[in-house]
Short mmCIF file of C-alpha atoms and ligand atoms in Angstrom, two decimals:
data_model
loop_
_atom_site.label_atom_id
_atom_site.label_comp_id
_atom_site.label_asym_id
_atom_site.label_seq_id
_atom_site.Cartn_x
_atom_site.Cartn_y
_atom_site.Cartn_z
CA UNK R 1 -66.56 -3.85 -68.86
CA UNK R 2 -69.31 -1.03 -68.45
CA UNK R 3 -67.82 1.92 -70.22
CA UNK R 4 -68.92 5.43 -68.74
CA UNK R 5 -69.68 7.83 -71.56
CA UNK R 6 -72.09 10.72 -70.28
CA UNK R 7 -72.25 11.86 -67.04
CA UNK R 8 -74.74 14.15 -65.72
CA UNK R 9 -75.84 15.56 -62.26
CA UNK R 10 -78.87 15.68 -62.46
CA UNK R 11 -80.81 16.00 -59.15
CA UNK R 12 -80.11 17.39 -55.85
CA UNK R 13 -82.56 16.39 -53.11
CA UNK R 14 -82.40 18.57 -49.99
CA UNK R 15 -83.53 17.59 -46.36
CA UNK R 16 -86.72 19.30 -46.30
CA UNK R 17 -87.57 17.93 -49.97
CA UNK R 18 -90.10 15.23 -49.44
CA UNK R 19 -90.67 14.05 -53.22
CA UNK R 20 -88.07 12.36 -54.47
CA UNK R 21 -87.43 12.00 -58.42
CA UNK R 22 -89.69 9.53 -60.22
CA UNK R 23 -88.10 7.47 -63.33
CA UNK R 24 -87.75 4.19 -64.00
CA UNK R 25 -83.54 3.80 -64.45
CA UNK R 26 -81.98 1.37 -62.43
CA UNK R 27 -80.23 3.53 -59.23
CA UNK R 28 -77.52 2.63 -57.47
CA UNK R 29 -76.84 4.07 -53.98
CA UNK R 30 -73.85 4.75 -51.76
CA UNK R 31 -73.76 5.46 -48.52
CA UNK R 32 -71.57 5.50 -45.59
CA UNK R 33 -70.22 8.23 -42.54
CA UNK R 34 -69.00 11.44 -43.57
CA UNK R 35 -65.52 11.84 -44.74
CA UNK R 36 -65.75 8.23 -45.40
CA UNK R 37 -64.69 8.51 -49.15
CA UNK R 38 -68.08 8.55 -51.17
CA UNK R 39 -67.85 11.46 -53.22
CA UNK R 40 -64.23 10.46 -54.23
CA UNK R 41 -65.44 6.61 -55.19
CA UNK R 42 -68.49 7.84 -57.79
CA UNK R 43 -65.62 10.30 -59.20
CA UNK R 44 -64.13 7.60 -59.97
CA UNK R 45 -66.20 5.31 -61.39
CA UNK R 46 -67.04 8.23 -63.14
CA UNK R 47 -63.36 8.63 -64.96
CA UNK R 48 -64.05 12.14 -63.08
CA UNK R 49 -61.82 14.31 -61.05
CA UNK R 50 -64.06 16.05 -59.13
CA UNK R 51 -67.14 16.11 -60.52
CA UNK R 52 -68.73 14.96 -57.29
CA UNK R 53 -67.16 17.63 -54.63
CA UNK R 54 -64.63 15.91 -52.51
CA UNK R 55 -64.53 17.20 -49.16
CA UNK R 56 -61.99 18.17 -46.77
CA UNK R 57 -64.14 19.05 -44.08
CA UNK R 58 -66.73 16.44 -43.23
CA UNK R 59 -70.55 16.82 -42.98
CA UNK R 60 -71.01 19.11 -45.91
CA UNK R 61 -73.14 17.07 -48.39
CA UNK R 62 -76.83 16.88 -46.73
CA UNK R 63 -78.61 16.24 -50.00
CA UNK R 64 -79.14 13.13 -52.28
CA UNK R 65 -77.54 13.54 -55.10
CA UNK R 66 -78.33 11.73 -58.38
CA UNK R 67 -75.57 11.36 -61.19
CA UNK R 68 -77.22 10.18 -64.44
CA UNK R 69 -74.58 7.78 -66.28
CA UNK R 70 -74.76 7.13 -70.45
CA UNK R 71 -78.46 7.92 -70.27
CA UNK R 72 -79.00 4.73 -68.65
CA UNK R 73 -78.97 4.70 -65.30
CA UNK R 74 -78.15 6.88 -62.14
CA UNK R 75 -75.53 6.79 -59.16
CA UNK R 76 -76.76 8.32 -56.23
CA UNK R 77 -74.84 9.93 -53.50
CA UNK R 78 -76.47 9.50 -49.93
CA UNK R 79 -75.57 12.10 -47.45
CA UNK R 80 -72.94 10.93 -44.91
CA UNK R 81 -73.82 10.74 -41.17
CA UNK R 82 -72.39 10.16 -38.10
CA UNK R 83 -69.94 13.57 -37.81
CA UNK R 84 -69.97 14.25 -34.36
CA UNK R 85 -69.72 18.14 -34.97
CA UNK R 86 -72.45 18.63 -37.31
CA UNK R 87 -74.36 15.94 -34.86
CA UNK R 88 -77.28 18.73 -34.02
CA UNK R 89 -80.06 16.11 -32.69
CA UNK R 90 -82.16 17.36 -35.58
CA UNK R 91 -80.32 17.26 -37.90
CA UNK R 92 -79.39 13.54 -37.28
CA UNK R 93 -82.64 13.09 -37.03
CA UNK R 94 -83.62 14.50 -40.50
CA UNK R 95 -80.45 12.45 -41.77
CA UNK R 96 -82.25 9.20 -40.90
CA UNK R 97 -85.45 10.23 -42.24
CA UNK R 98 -84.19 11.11 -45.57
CA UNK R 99 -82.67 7.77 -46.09
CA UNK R 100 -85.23 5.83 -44.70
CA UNK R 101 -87.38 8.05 -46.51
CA UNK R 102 -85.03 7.22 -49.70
CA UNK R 103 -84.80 3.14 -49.03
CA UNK R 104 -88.60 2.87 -48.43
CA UNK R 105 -89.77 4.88 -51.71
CA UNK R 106 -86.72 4.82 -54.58
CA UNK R 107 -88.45 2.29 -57.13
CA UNK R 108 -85.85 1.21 -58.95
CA UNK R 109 -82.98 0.84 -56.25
CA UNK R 110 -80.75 -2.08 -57.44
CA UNK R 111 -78.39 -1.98 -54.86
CA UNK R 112 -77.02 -0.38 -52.00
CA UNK R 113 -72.75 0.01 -51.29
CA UNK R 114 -72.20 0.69 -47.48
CA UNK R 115 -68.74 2.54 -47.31
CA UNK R 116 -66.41 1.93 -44.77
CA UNK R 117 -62.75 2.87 -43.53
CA UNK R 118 -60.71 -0.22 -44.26
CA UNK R 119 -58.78 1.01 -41.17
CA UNK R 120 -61.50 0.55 -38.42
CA UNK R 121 -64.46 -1.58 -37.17
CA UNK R 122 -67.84 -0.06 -38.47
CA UNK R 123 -69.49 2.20 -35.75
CA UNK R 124 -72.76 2.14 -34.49
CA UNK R 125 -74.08 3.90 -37.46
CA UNK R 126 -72.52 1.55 -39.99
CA UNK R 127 -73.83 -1.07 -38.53
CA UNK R 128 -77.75 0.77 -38.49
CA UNK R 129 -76.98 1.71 -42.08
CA UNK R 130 -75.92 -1.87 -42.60
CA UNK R 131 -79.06 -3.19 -40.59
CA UNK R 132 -81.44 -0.85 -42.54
CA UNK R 133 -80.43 -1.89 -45.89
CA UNK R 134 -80.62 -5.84 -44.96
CA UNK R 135 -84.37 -5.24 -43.56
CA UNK R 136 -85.36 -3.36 -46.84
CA UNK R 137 -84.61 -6.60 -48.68
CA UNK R 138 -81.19 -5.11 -50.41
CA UNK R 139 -77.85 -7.38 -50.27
CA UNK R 140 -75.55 -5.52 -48.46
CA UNK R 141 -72.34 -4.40 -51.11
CA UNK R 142 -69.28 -3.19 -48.40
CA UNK R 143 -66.51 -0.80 -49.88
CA UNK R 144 -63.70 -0.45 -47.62
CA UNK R 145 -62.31 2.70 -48.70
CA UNK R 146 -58.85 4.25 -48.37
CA UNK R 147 -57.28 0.73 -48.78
CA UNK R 148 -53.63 2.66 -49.74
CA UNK R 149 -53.61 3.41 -46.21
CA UNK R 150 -52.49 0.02 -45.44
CA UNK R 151 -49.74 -2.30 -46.53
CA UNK R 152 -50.58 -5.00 -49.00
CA UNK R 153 -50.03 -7.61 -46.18
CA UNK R 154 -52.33 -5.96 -43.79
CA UNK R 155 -55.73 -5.91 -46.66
CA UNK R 156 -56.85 -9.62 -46.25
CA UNK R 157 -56.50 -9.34 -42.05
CA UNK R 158 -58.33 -5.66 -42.12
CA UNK R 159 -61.51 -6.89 -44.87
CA UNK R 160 -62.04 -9.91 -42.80
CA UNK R 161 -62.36 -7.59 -39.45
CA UNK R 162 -64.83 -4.98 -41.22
CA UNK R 163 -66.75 -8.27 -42.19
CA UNK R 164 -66.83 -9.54 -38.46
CA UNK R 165 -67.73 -6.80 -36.68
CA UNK R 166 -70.63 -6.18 -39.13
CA UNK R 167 -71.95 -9.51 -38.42
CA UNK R 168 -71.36 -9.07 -35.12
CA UNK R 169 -72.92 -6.14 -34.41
CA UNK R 170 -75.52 -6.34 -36.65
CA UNK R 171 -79.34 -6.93 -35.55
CA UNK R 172 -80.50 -8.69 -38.91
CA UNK R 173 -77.78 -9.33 -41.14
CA UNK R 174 -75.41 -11.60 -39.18
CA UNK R 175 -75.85 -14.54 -41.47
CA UNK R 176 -76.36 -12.95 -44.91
CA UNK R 177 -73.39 -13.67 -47.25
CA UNK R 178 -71.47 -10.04 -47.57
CA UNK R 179 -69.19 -8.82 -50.14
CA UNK R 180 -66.62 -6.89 -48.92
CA UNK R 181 -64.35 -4.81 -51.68
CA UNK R 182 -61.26 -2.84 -50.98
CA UNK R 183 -61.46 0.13 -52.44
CA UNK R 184 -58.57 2.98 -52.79
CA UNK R 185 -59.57 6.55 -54.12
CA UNK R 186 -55.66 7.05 -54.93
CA UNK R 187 -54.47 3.80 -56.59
CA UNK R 188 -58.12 2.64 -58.09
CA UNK R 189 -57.65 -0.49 -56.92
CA UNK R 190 -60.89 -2.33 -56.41
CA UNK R 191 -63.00 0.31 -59.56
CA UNK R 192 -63.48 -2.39 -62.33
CA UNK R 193 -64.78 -4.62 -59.27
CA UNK R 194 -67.34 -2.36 -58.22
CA UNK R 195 -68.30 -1.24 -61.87
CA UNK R 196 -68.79 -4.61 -62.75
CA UNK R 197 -71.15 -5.41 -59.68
CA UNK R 198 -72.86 -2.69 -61.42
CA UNK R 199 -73.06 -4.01 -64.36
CA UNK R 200 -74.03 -7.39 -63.16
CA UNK R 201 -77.62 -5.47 -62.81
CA UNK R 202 -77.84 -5.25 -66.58
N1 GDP Q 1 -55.77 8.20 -49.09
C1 GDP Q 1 -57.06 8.22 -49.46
N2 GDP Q 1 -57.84 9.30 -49.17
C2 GDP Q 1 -59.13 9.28 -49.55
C3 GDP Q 1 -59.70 8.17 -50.21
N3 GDP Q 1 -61.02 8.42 -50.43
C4 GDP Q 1 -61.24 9.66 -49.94
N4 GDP Q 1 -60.12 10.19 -49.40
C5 GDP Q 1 -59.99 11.53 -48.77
O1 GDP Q 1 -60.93 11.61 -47.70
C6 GDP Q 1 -61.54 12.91 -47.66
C7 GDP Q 1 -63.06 12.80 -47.80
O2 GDP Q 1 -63.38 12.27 -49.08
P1 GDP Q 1 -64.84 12.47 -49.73
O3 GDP Q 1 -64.83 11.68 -50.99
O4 GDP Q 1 -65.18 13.91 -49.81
O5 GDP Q 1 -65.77 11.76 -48.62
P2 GDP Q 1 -67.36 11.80 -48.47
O6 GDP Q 1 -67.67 12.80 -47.41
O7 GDP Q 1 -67.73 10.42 -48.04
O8 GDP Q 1 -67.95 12.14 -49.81
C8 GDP Q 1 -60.90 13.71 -48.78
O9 GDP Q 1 -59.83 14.44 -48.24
C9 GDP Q 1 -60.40 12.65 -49.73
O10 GDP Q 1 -59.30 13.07 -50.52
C10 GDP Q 1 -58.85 7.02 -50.50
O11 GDP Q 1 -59.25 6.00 -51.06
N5 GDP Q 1 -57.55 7.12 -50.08
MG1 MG Q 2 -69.31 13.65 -50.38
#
């Protein structure tokens, strides 16, 4: 099992920042809507509290930010989209510039983990996000977050619905093979499973 021992934040890219950080450790992306549950997911595969700020109010985080882990490779926090209040048409629009911005250039992206609610079909804009990451050669890794939300019986029935209206929906990913992992911020269930995706990279 891959073992956090350091933890560092060590970049924060803004909206307006064109350059992004050069280095040659393996990066590992999440992204997903606002509210969605990133922030609390790296805290915990960080054995952190709240390290990464966990947000009550939605549409906060518009930066990448990159968390450096044991010196060895980084965790990178996408900024959420898809809050209809903070929905200013430019600011969408420099939303999906920054990650296409981020997918086209990051050299050392390993692999990208699309988070979404366990409790409701992807939207539009997880499918796009979905869609984006398929065409950029990446194998899409779902999280669906918040998985205490539900009863046990209900997890199976609710991760095969988040996988079928991906496919569905989806432009260019309807027959790649997906990984869907239920994830819960509160109980941890579903942590060693994504840490040792990550560490599959190694
Ligand atoms: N019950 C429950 N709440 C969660 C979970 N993950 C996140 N939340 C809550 O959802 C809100 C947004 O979480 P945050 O991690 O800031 O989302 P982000 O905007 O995607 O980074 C916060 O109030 C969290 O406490 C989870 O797995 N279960
Ligand atoms: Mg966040």
């Amino acid at each position: 099992m891959l073992t956090i021992k350091t933890v560092n934040l060590e970049t924060v890219v803004g909206v307006t920042t064109k350059k992004l950080p050069y280095h040659t450790w393996p990066e590992f992306a999440f992204a997903g809507k606002s509210n969605v549950g990133k922030s609390t997911l790296i805290n915990a595969l960080m054995n952190r509290k709240s390290y990464a700020r966990v947000s009550e109010k939605p549409g906060k985080t518009q930066t990448i930010n990159y968390y450096c882990i044991n010196d060895a490779f980084y965790l990178v926090d996408l900024p959420g989209y898809g809050y209809a209040k903070a929905a200013r048409a430019d600011i969408k629009a420099q939303w999906g510039t920054m990650i296409e911005n981020y997918l086209h250039t990051s050299g050392s992206l390993q692999a990208i983990f699309l988070l979404v609610d366990i409790r409701h079909d992807p939207s539009d804009n997880d499918v796009q996000m979905y869609d984006w990451i398929v065409h950029n050669g990446f194998v899409p890794i779902i999280i669906a977050t918040k998985a205490d939300k539900l009863k046990r019986s209900q997890l199976a029935g609710a991760v095969k619905n988040v996988e079928k209206v991906l496919r569905e929906k989806s432009l260019e990913g309807g027959d790649v093979t997906l990984r869907v992992i239920p994830f819960s911020g509160v109980t941890k269930a579903g942590r060693d499973e994504i840490l040792s995706v990550i560490a599959g990279y190694f």
